[in-house]
Coordinates of C-alpha atoms in Angstrom, one line a residue:
X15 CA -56.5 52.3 -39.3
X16 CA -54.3 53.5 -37.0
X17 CA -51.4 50.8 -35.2
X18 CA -50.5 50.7 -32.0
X19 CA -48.8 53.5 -29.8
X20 CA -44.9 51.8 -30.2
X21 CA -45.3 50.6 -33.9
X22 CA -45.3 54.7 -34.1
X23 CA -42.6 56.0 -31.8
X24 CA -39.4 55.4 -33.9
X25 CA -38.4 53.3 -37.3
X26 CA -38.0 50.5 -35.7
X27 CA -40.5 47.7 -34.7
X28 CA -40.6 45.3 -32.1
X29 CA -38.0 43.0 -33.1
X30 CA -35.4 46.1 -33.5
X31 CA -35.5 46.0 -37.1
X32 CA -35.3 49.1 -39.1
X33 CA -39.4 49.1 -41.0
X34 CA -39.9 49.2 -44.5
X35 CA -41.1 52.1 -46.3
X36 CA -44.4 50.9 -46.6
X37 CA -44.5 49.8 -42.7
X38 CA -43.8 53.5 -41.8
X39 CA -45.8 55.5 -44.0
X40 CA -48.6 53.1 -45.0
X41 CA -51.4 55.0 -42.7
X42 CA -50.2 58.4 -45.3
X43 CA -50.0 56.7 -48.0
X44 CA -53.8 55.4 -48.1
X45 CA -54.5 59.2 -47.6
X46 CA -53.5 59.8 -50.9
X47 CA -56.1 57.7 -52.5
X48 CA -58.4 60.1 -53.6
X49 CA -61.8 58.9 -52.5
X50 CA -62.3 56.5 -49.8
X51 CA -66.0 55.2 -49.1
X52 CA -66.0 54.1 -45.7
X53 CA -63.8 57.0 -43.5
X54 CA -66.6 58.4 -42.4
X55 CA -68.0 54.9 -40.4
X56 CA -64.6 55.0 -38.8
X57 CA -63.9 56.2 -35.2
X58 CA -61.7 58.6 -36.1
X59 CA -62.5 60.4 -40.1
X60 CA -59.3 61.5 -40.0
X61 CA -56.8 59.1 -40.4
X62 CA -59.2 57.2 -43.0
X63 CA -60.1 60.3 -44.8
X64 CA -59.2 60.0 -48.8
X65 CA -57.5 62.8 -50.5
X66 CA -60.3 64.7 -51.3
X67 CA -61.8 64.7 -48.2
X68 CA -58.5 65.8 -46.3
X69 CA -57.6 68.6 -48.2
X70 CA -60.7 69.8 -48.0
X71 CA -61.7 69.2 -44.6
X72 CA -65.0 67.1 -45.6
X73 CA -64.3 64.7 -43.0
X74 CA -65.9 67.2 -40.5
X75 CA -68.9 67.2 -42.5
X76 CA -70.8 64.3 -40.5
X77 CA -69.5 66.4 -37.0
X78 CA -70.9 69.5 -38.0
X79 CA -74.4 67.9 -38.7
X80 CA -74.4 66.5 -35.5
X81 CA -73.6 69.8 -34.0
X82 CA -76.2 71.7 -36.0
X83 CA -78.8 68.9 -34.6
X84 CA -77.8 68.7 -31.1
X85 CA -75.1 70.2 -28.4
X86 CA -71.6 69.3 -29.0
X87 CA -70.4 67.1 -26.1
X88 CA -66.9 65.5 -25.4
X89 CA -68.6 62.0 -25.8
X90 CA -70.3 63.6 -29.4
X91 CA -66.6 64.1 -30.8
X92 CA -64.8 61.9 -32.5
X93 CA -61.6 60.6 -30.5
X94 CA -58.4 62.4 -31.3
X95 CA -56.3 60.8 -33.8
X96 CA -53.1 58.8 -32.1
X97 CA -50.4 60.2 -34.5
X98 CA -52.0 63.8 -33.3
X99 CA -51.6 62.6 -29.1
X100 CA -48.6 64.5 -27.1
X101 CA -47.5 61.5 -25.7
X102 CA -46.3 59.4 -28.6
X103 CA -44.7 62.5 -30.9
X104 CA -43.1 64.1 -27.2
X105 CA -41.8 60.0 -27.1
X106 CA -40.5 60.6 -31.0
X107 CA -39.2 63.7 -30.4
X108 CA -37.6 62.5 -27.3
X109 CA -35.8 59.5 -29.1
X110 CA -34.4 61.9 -32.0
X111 CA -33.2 64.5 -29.3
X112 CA -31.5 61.9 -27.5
X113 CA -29.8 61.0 -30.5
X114 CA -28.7 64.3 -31.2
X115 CA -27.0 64.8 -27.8
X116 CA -25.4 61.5 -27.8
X117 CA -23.7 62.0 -31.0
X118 CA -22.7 65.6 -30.6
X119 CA -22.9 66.5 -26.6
X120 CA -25.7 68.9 -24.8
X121 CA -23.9 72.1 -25.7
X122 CA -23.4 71.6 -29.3
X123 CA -26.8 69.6 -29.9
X124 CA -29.1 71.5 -32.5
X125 CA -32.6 71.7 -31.3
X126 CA -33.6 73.4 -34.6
X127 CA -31.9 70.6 -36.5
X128 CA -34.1 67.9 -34.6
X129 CA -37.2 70.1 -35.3
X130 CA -36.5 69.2 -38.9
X131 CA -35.9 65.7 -38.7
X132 CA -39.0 65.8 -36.6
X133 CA -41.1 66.9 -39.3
X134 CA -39.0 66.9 -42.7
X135 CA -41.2 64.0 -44.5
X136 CA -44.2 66.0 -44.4
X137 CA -42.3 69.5 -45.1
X138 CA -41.2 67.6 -48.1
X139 CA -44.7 66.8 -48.9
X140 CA -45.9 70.2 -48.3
X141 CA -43.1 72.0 -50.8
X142 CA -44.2 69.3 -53.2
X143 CA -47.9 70.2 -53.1
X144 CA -46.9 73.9 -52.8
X145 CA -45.2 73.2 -56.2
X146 CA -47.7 71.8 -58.0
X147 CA -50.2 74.7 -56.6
X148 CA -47.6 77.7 -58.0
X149 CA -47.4 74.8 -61.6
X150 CA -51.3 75.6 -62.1
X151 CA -51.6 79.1 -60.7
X152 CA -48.8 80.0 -63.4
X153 CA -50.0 77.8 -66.4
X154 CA -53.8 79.2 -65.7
X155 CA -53.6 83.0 -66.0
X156 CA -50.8 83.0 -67.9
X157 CA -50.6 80.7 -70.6
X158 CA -54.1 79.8 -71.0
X159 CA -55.8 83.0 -70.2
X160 CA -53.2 84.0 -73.4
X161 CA -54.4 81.5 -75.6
X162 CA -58.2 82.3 -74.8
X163 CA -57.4 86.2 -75.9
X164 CA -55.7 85.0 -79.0
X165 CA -58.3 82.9 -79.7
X166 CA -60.5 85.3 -79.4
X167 CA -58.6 88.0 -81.5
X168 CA -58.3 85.2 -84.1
X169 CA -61.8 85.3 -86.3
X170 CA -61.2 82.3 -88.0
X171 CA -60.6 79.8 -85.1
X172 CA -62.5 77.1 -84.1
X173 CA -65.6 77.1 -81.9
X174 CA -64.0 73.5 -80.1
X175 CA -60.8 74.9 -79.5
X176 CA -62.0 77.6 -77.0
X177 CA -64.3 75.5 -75.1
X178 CA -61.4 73.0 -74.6
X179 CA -58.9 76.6 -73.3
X180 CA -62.1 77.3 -70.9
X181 CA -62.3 73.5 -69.7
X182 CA -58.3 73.7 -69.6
X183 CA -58.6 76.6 -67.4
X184 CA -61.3 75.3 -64.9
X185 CA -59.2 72.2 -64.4
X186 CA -56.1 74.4 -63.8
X187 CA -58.2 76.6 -61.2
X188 CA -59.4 73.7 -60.0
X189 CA -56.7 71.6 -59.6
X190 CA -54.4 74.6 -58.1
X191 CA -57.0 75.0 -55.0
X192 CA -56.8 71.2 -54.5
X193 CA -53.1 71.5 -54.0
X194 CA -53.2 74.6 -51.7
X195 CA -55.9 73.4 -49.5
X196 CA -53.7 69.9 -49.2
X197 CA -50.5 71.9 -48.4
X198 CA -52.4 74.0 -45.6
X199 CA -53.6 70.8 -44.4
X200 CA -50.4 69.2 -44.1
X201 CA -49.3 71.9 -42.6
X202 CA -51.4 72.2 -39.5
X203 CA -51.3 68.6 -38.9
X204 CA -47.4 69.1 -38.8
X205 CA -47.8 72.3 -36.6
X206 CA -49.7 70.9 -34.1
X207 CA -47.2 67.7 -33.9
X208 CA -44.3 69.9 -33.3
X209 CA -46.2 72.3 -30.4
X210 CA -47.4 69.4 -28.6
X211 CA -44.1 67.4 -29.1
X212 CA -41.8 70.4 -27.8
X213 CA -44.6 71.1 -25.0
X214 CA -44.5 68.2 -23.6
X215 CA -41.1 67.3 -23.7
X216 CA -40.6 70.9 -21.8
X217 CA -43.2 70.3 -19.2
X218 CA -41.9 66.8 -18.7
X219 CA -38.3 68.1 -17.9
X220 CA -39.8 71.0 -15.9
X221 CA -41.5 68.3 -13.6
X222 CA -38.3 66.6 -12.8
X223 CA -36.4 69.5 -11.4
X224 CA -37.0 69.6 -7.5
X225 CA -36.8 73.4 -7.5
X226 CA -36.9 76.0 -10.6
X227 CA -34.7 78.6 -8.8
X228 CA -32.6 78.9 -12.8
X229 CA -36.3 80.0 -14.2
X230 CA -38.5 81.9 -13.8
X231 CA -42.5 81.1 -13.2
X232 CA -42.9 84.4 -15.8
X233 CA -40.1 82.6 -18.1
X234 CA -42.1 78.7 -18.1
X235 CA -45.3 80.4 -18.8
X236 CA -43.9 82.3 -22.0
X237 CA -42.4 78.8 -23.4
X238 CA -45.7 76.7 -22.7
X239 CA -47.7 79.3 -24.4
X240 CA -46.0 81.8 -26.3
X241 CA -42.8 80.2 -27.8
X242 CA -44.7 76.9 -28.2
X243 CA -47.2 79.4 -30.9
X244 CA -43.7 80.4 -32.2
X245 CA -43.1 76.7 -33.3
X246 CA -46.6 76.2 -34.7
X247 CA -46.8 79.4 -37.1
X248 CA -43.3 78.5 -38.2
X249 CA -44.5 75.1 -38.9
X250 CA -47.4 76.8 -40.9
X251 CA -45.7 79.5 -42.7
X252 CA -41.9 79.0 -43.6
X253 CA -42.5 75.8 -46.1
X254 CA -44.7 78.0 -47.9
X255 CA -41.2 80.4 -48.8
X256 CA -39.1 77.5 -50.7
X257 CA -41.5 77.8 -53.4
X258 CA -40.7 81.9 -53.5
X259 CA -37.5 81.1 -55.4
X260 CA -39.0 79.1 -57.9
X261 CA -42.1 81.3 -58.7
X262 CA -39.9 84.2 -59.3
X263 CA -37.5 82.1 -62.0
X264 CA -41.1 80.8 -64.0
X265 CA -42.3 84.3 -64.1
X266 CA -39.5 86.2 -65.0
X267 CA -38.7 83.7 -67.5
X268 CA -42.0 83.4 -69.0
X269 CA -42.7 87.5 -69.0
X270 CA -39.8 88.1 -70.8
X271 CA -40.9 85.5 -73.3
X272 CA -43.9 87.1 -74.1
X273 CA -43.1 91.2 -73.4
X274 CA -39.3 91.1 -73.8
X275 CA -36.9 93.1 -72.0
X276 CA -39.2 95.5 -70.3
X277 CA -40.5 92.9 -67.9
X278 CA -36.9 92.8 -66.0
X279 CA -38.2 95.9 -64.6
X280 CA -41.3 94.6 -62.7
X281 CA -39.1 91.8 -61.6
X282 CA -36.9 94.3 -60.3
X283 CA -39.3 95.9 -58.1
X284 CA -40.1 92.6 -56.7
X285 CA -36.5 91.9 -56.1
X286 CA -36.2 94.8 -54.0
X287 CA -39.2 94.2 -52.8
X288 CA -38.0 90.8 -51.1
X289 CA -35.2 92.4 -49.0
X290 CA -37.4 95.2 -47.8
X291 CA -39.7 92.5 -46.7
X292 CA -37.2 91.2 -44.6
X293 CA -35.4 93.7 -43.2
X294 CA -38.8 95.0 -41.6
X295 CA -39.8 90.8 -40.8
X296 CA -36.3 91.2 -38.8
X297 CA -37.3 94.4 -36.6
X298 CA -40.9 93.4 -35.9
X299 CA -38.7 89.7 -34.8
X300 CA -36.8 91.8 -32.8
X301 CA -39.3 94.3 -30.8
X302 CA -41.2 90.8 -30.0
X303 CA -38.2 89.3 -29.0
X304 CA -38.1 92.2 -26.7
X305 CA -41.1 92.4 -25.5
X306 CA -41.2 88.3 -24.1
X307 CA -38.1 89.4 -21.7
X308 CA -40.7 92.2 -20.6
X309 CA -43.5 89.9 -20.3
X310 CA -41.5 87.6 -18.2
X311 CA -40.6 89.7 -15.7
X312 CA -44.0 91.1 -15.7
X313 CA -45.6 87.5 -15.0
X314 CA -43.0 87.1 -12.5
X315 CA -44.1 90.6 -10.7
X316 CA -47.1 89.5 -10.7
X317 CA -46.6 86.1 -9.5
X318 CA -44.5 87.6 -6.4
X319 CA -47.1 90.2 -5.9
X320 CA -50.2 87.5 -5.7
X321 CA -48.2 85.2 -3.5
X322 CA -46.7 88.0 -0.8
X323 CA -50.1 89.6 -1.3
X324 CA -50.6 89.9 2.5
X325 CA -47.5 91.5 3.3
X326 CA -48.2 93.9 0.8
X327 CA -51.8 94.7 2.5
X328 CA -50.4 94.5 5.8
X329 CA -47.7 97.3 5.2
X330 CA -49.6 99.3 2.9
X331 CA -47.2 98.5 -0.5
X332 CA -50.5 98.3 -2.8
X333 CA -49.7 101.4 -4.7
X334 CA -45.6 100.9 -5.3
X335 CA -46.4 97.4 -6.7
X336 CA -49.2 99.2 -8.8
X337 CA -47.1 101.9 -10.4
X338 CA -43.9 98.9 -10.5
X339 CA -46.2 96.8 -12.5
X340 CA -47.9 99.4 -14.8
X341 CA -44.7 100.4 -15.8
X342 CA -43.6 97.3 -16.9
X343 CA -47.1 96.8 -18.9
X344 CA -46.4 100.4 -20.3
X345 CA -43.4 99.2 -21.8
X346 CA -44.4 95.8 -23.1
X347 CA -47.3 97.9 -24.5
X348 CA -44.8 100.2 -26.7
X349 CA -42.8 97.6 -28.2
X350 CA -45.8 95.3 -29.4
X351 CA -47.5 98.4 -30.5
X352 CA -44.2 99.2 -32.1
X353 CA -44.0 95.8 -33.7
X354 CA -47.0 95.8 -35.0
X355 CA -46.8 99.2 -36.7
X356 CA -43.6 97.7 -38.8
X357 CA -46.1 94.3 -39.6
X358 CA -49.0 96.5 -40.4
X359 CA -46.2 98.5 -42.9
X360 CA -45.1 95.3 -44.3
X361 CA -48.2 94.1 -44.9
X362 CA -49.5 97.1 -47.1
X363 CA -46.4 97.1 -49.2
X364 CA -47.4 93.5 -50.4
X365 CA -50.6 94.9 -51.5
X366 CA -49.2 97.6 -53.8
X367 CA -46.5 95.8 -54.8
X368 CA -47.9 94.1 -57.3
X369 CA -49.1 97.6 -58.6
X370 CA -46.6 99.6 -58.4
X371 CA -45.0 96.8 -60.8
X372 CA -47.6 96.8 -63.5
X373 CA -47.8 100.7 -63.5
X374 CA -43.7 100.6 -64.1
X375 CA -43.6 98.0 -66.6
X376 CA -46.3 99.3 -68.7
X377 CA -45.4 102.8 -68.9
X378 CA -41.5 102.2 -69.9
X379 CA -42.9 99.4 -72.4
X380 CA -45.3 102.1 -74.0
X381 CA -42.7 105.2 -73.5
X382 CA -40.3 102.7 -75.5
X383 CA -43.1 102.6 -78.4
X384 CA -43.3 98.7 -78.2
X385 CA -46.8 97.1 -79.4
X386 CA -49.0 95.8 -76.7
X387 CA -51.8 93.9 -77.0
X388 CA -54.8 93.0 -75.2
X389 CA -53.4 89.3 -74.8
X390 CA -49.9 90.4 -73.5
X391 CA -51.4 92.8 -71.0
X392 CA -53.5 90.3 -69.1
X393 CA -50.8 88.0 -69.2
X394 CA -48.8 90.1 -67.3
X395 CA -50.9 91.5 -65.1
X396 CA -51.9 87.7 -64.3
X397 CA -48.4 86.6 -63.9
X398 CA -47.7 89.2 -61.7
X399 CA -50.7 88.8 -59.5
X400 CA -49.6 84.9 -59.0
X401 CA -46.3 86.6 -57.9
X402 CA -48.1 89.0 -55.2
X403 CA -49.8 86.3 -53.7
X404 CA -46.3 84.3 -52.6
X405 CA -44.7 87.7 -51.8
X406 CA -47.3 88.6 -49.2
X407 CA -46.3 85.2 -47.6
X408 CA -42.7 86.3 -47.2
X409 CA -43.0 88.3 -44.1
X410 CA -45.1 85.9 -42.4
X411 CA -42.6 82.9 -43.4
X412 CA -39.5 85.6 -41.9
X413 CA -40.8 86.6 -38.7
X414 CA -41.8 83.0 -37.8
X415 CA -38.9 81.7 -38.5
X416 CA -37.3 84.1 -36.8
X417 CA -39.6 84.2 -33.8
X418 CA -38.8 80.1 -33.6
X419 CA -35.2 80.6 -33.3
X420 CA -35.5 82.6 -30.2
X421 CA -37.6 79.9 -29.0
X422 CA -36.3 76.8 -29.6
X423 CA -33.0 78.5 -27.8
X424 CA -35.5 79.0 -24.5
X425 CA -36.4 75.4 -24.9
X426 CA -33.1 73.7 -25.7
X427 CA -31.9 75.8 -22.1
X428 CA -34.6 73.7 -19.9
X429 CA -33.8 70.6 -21.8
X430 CA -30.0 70.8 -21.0
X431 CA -30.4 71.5 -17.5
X432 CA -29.9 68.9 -15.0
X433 CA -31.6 68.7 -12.0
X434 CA -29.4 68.6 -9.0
X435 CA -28.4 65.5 -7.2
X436 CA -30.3 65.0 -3.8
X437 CA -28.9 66.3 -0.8
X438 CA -31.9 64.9 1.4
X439 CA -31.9 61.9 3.3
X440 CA -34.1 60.6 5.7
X441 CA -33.4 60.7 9.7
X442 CA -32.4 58.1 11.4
X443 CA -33.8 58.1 14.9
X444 CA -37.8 57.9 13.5
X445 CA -38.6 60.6 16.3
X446 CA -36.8 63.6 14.8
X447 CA -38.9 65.7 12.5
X448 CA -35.6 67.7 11.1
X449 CA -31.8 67.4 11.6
X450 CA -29.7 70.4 10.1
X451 CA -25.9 69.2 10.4
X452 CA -23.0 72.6 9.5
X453 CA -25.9 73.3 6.7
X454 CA -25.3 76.3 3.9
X455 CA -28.2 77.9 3.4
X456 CA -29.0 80.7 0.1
X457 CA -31.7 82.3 -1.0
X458 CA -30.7 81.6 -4.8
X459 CA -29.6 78.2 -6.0
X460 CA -25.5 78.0 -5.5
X461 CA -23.9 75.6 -8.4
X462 CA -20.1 76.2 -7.1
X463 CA -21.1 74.2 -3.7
X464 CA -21.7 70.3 -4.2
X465 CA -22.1 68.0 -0.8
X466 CA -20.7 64.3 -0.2
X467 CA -23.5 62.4 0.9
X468 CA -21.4 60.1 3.6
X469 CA -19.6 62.9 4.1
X470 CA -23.0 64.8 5.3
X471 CA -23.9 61.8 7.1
X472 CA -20.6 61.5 9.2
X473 CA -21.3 64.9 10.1
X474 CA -24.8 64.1 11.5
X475 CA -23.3 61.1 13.1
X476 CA -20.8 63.1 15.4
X477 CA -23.5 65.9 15.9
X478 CA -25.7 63.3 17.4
X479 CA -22.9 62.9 20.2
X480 CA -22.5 66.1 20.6
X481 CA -26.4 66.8 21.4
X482 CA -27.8 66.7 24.9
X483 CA -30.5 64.6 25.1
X484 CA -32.5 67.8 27.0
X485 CA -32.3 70.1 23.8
X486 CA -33.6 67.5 21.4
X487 CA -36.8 68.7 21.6
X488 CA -36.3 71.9 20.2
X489 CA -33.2 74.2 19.4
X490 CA -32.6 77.0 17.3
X491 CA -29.7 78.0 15.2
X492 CA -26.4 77.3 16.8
X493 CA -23.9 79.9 17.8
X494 CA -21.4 79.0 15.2
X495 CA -23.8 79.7 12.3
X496 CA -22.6 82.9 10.1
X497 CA -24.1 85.3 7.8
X498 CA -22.4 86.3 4.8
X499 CA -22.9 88.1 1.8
X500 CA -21.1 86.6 -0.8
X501 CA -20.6 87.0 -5.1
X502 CA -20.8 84.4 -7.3
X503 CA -20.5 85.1 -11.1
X504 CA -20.6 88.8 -10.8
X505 CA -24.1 88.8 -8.5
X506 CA -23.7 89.1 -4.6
X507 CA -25.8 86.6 -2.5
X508 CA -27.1 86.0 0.8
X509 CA -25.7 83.0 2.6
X510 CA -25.7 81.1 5.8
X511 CA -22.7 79.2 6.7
X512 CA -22.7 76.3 9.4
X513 CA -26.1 76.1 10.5
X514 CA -26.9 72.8 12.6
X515 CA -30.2 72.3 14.7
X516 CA -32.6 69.5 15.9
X517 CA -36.3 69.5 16.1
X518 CA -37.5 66.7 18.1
X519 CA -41.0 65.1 18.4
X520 CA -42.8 66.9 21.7
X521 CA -44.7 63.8 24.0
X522 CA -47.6 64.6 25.1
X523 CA -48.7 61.7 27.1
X524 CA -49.6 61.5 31.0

C-alpha cells in the first residue's frame, strides 16, 4: 500500500536519515511479483497490481466492467494513485531543483539535468525491460526461426526436437511482448510524473509574481499545455533509442555470422539511414520551434483583442484585427504544415527501409554467386525486420528530445525569475483611498529603477505637509509631473516622472 505523502517527497524520512533501499522502492518492488491475488480488492489496483497485471493493463479490467454495466462517475473511479498526484512529485521535483541551484547558482543550474534525476530509476528500468524485449525479438526470428528451417530441411531429425523449437519460439514471442508492454508502462507512468511535476512547479511560480509584464498570457499558455506535452512524449519516446545502439551491434554481428560479408551492406543502408532520420527529426524540431513563437503571439492577439474588444467595436477596428490575426494563423499554418510534411517523409522512409535493405543484400549476395538457402533467407529478412521496428522509433525519440530542450529552457526562464520586492504600503491616515508621493509610472515593467521603502515613506511624510487640507478630497496629477519617452535595453518606453496626488474619502453626512 501506498505510505504517507512525506515518507515520499525526498530520501529521507522523518528523523532526517537517508532510507534504505528497500524503504524507498519497496511499493516497486512488490510490483514485480508477478501475480498478486488481492490488488484488485484494493482502493487503488494500481499500486497493488502484480507484474502481469501492470504490464498489461489488467488492473482496469474490474473498471471497465463497471463501466459496461453502468455510467462512469467520479465517485465509480478508483482514487488516483498518490505517487501519480502533482502535489507530492511538484514537492520532489522542487527539493532536487533547489538543490541544483544551490550548488551551482540560478544561471548555471541544469533544468534538463534535474529532469533526469527526477526520473532516472525508472528510465533505468525502462532500458532494462527494453533490453530484454530486443534479447527475445532477436533470439526468436533469428535463431530459432533458423533452427526450425533446418530442422525441417533435415529428414532425419527428431519429431521432439521441433516441437520443443516451436514451444521455444512461443515463449520467446511471448515473453518479448511482456517486456514491451512493461517498458510502455513504465513509461507513461514516468511521463505523466514529469508533466505534472514541471506543471505545477511552473504554475506555482507563476502565482507568486504580482504582475507578469516579462510574459506573455500567449507565452504561459504554450508552457502549461504545449511544452508540458513536450516533456511527456520525451518521457515516452527517447528511453526507447538507448537500445538502438545495441540492436544494431547483435544484428550486424549475428548476419554476418550466418550470410558473411554481404550483410555489411544492409547494415550500411541502415547506418545511413540513422543520420537521415535525424537530420529531418532536427527540421521538423525546428519549424515547431518556430511555430510556438507564432502561436504565442497569436494567443497574445487574441487575448488583447478579447479584452479591448469594446474599443475595437466602438471605433470600428473589427476588420484590421481580423486580417492582423489571420495573418498570423496563416503563417503558424505553413510552418506546422511544413513540419509535418518532413515527419510524414520520415516516417515513410522507415517503412521501406527495411526493404530497400533486403532487396540490396540479396541481390549483391546472389550477383556474387554465394549459396543461399531457405533458412539463411528468413533469417535475414527476420533480423532485419527486428531492426525496422527500433529504426521507426528513432525520429520520434529525436524530435522529442529535441522538442524538450526548447521547453525545458521556457520553463527554467519562469523558474529563475524573481518576483519584485513590494513597493506598496498601506496609508497611514485610514481616510485616504490612494497616496501617489514623486511616483514613476511605465507602461512596461522597468528593472533599472529600484525604490527605498523609508525612503518612499519620508517622501509621503513631507508631502503630507505640503497638502492643503482643502484638496485632500480629490487632486489630480501635480504640475511637476513629466512625460518622457525613454530607452532601456535597446527598446524606447513611455514614462511618467514625479507624479504625486491624494484621493481622499468624500463625507456625505448632513
Amino acid at each position: 500500500m501506498v505510505g504517507e505523502g512525506p515518507y515520499l517527497i525526498s530520501d529521507l524520512d522523518r528523523r532526517g536519515q537517508r532510507k534504505s533501499f528497500s524503504e524507498r522502492y519497496d511499493p516497486s518492488l512488490k510490483t514485480m511479483i508477478p501475480v498478486r491475488p488481492y490488488a484488485r480488492l484494493a482502493s487503488n489496483p494500481v499500486d497493488d497490481a502484480g507484474l502481469l497485471s501492470f504490464a498489461t493493463f489488467s488492473w482496469l479490467t474490474p473498471v471497465m466492467v463497471r463501466g459496461y454495466r453502468n455510467t462512469l462517475t467520479g465517485d465509480s473511479l478508483p482514487p488516483m494513485s498518490l505517487y501519480d498526484s502533482s502535489d507530492i512529485n511538484a514537492k520532489r521535483f522542487r527539493i532536487l531543483w533547489d538543490e541544483e541551484v544551490e550548488r551551482v547558482g540560478p544561471e548555471k543550474a541544469s533544468l534538463g539535468q534535474v529532469a533526469w534525476k527526477f526520473q532516472r530509476t525508472r528510465v533505468l528500468m525502462d532500458i532494462v525491460a527494453n533490453i530484454l524485449c530486443i534479447v527475445m525479438a532477436a533470439i526468436g526470428p533469428t535463431v530459432l526461426i533458423h533452427q526450425i528451417l533446418q530442422h525441417i530441411e533435415n529428414v532425419s531429425g527428431k519429431f521432439w526436437v521441433g516441437i520443443s523449437l516451436c514451444i521455444a519460439l512461443f515463449a520467446t514471442e511471448f515473453t518479448k511482448v511482456l517486456f514491451w508492454a512493461l517498458a510502455w508502462a513504465i513509461n507513461y507512468r514516468t511521463a505523466i510524473r514529469l508533466k505534472v511535476a514541471l506543471s505545477t512547479l511552473v504554475f506555482e511560480n507563476l502565482v507568486s509574481f504580482k504582475t507578469l509584464t516579462h510574459i506573455s498570457v500567449g507565452e504561459v499558455l504554450n508552457i502549461l499545455s504545449s511544452d508540458s506535452y513536450s516533456l511527456f512524449e520525451a518521457a515516452l519516446f527517447c528511453p526507447l533509442q538507448a537500445t538502438v545502439p545495441i540492436l544494431m551491434v547483435v544484428c550486424a554481428v549475428y548476419a554476418f555470422f550466418i550470410l558473411g560479408s554481404t550483410a555489411l551492406i544492409g547494415i550500411s543502408v541502415y547506418v545511413i539511414f540513422i543520420p537521415i532520420q535525424m537530420f529531418m527529426a532536427k527540421r521538423s524540431s525546428a519549424f515547431r520551434r518556430s511555430a510556438i513563437s507564432v502561436t504565442d503571439k497569436r494567443v497574445q492577439t487574441m487575448n488583447e483583442f478579447l479584452t479591448c474588444v469594446k474599443l475595437i467595436k466602438m471605433y470600428a477596428w473589427e476588420k484590421s484585427f481580423t486580417s492582423t490575426i489571420q495573418d498570423i494563423r496563416k503563417r503558424e499554418r505553413k510552418l506546422l504544415e511544413r513540419a509535418g510534411y518532413v515527419q510524414s517523409g520520415s516516417s515513410a522512409l522507415a517503412l521501406i527501409v527495411s526493404t530497400i535493405a533486403i532487396v540490396l543484400t540479396f541481390t549483391c549476395h546472389v550477383l556474387l554467386r554465394r549459396k543461399l538457402t531457405a533458412s539463411v533467407a528468413f533469417s535475414v529478412i527476420a533480423m532485419f525486420t527486428v531492426m525496422k521496428f527500433s529504426i521507426a522509433i528513432l525520429p520520434f525519440s529525436i524530435k522529442a528530445m529535441a522538442e524538450a530542450n526548447v521547453s525545458l529552457r521556457r520553463m527554467k526562464k519562469i523558474l529563475i525569475a524573481k518576483s519584485p520586492s513590494s513597493y506598496i504600503t498601506q496609508p497611514e491616515d485610514p481616510n485616504i483611498i490612494l497616496l501617489l508621493a514623486n511616483a514613476t509610472l511605465t507602461w512596461e515593467q522597468e528593472a533599472g529603477i529600484k525604490s527605498d521603502p523609508k525612503k518612499v515613506q519620508n517622501q509621503k511624510g513631507h508631502f503630507f505637509k505640503k497638502q492643503r487640507p482643502e484638496i485632500y478630497t480629490e487632486q489630480g496629477p501635480s504640475a511637476q509631473g513629466i512625460a518622457s519617452h525613454e530607452e532601456q535595453n535597446g527598446s524606447p518606453k513611455s514614462i511618467l516622472h514625479n507624479i504625486s496626488f491624494v484621493v481622499r474619502k468624500v463625507c456625505t453626512c448632513a
